Short mmCIF file of C-alpha atoms in Angstrom, two decimals:
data_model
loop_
_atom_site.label_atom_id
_atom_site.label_comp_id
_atom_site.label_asym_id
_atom_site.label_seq_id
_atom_site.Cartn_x
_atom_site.Cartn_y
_atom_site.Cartn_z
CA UNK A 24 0.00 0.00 0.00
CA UNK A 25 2.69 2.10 0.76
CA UNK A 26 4.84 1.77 -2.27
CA UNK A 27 1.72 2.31 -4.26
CA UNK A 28 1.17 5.47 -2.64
CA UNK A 29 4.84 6.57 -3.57
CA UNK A 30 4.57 5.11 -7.18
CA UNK A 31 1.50 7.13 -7.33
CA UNK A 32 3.10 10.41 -6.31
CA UNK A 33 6.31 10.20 -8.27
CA UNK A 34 4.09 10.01 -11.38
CA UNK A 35 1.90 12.94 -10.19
CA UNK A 36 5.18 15.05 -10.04
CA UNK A 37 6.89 13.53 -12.58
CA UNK A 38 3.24 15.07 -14.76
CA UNK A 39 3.21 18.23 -13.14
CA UNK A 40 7.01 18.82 -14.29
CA UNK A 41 6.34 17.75 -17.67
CA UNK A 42 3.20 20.57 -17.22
CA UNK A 43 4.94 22.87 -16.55
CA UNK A 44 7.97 22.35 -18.53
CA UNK A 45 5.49 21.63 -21.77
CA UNK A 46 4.40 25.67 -20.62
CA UNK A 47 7.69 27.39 -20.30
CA UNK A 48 8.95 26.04 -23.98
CA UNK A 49 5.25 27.40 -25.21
CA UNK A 50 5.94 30.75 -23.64
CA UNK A 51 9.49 30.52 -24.84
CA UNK A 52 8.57 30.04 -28.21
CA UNK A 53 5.96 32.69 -28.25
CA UNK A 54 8.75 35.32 -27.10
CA UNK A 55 10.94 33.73 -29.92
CA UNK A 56 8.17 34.24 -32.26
CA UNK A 57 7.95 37.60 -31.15
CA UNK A 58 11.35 38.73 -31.57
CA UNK A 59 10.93 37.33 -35.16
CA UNK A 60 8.46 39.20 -35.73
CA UNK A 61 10.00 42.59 -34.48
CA UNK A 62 13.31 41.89 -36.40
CA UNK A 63 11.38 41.21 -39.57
CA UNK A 64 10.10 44.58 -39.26
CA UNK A 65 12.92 46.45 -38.43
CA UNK A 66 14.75 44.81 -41.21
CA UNK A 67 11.87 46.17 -43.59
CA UNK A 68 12.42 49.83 -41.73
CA UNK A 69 16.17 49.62 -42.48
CA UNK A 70 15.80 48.74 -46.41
CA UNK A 71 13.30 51.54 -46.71
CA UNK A 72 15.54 54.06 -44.98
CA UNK A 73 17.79 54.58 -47.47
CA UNK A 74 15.33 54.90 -50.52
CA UNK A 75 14.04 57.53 -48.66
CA UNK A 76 17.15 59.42 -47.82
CA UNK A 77 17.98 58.92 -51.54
CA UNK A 78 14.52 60.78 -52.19
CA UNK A 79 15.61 63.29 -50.31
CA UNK A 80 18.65 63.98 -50.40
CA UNK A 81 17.90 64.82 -54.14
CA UNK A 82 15.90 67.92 -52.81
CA UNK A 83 17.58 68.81 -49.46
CA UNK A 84 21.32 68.56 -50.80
CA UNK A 85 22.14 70.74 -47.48
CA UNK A 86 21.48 68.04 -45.16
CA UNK A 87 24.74 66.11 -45.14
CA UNK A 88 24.81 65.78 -41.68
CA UNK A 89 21.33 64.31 -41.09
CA UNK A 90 22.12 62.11 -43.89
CA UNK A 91 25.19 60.78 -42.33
CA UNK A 92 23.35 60.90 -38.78
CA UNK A 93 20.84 58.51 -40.29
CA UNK A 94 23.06 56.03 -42.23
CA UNK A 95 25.49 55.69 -39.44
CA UNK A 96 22.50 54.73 -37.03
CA UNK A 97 20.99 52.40 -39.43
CA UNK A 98 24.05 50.64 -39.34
CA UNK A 99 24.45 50.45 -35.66
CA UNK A 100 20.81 48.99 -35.39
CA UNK A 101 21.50 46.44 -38.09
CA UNK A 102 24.80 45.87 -36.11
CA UNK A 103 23.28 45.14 -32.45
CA UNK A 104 22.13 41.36 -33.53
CA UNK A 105 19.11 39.78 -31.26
CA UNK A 106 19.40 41.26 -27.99
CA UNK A 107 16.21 43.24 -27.02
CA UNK A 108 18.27 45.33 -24.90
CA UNK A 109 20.85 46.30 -27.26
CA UNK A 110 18.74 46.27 -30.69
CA UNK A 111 16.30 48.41 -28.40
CA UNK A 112 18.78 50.95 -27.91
CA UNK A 113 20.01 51.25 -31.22
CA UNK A 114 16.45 51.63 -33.04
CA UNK A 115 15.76 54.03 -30.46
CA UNK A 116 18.69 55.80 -31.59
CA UNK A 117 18.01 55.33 -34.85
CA UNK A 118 14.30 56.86 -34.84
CA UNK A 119 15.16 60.56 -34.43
CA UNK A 120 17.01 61.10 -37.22
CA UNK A 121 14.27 59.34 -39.52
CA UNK A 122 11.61 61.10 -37.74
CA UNK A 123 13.89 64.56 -38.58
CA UNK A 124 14.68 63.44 -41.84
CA UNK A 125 10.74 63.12 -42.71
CA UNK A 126 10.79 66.57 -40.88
CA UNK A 127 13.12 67.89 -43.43
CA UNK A 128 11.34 66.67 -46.32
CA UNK A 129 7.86 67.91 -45.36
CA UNK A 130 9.31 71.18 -45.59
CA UNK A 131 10.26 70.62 -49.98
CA UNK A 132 6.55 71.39 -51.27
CA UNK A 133 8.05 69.64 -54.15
CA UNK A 134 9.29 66.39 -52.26
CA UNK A 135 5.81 66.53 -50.64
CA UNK A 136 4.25 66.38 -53.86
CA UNK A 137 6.71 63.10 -55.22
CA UNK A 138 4.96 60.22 -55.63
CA UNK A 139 8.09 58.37 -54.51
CA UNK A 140 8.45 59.91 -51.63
CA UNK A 141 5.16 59.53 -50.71
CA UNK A 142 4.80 55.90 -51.11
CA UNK A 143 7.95 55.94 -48.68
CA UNK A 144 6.71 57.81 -46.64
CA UNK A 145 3.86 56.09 -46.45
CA UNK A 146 5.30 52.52 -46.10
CA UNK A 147 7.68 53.64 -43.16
CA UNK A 148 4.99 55.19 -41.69
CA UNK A 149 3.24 51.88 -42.21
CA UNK A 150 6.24 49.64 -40.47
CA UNK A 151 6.27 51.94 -38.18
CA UNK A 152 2.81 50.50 -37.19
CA UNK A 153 3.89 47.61 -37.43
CA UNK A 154 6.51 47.33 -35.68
CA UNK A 155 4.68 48.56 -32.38
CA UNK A 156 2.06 45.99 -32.88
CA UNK A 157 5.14 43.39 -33.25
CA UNK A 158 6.58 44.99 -29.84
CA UNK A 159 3.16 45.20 -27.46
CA UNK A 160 3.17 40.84 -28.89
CA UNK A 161 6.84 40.44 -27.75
CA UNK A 162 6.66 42.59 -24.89
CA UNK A 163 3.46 40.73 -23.45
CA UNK A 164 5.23 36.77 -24.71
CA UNK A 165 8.20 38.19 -22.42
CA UNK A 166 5.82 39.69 -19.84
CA UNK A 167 4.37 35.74 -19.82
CA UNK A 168 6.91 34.04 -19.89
CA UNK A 169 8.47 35.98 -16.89
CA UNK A 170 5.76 35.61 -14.76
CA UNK A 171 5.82 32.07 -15.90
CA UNK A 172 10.01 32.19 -14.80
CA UNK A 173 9.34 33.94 -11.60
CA UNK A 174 6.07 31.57 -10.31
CA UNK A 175 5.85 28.59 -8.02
CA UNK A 176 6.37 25.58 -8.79
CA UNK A 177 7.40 26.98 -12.41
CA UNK A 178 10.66 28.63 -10.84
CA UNK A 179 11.81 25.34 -9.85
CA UNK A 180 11.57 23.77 -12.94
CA UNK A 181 12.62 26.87 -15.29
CA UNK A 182 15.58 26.82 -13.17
CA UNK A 183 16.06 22.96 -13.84
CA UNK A 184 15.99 23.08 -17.27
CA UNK A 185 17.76 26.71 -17.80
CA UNK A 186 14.43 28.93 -18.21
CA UNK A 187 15.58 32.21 -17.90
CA UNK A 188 13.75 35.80 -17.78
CA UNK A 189 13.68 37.47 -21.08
CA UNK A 190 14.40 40.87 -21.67
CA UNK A 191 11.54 43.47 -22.75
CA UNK A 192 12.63 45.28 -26.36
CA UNK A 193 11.66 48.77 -24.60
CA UNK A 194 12.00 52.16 -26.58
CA UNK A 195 13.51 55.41 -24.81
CA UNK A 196 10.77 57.98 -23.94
CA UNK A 197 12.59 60.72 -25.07
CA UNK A 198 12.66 59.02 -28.60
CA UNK A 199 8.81 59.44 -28.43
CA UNK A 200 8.70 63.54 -28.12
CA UNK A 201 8.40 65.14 -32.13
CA UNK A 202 11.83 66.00 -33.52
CA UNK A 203 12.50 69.70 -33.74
CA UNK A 204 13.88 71.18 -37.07
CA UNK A 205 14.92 74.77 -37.43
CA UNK A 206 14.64 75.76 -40.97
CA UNK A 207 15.89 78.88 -40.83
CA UNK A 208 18.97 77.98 -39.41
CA UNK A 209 19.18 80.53 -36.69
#
């Protein structure tokens, strides 16, 4: 009676860490899925970028420095690989100088009127979009997952098997405030 009552137990944990386990890789998976999803659209950001600075550079020859500003950024984001953090950082870097460059160009009554540039502008604006929707997924798949992490009995076996927190892809707040241009260079 005993040993049956032991046997019986051992399988009723040995299920529950199977559970759990089964949970923490969907969870994983789901932030995975999310990241994907983010990097896909940043990716699409970065090839649009320079069409658009192309467009305007045509029409707002004087902005060298932007221009620079915005390549050498675009480069750093595409250079921070898969960590939240890091790439987090670097787009958030990267989206003043875009969001001044379509500044600058708003301010060319004939750039405004390109067709080009307006089907640029209206697919970054677009990504842009996108690319929030792909962040509020992630960010809730890591906020999950976390909690998941953090939870008993789930802590015991995340830390088991090498569950680990994830890291939220979080933009600066300052990045959020409207870029200021001064056009008449005073």
């Amino acid at each position: 009676m005993g040993t049956s009552i032991l046997i019986g137990l051992a399988i009723l944990v040995f299920v529950a860490v199977v559970v759990i386990y089964n949970g923490l890789v969907n969870k994983n998976q789901m932030v995975k899925n999310g990241w994907a999803d983010i990097d896909v659209q940043l990716k699409r950001r970065a090839d649009l970028i320079p069409q658009l600075v192309t467009t305007v550079k045509g029409f707002a020859a004087h902005e060298n420095s932007l221009f620079e500003d915005v390549v050498a950024k675009r480069g750093a984001a595409l250079a921070a690989g898969d960590d939240p953090q890091a790439r987090g950082a670097a787009e958030s870097a990267l989206s003043q100088p875009v969001a001044r460059l379509v500044a600058v160009a708003e301010a060319y009554p004939e750039l405004k009127s390109d067709q080009n540039f307006l089907d640029l502008q209206n697919e970054l604006s677009d990504t842009e979009n996108k690319i929030e929707m792909a962040r509020r997924f992630f960010n809730g798949a890591v906020r999950e997952m976390n909690t998941r992490v953090q939870s008993f009995p789930a802590n015991l076996v995340a830390a088991m098997f090498g569950f680990r927190e994830k890291a939220f892809f979080e933009i600066q707040t300052a990045d959020r405030a409207l870029p200021s241009v001064d056009f008449k260079g005073e």
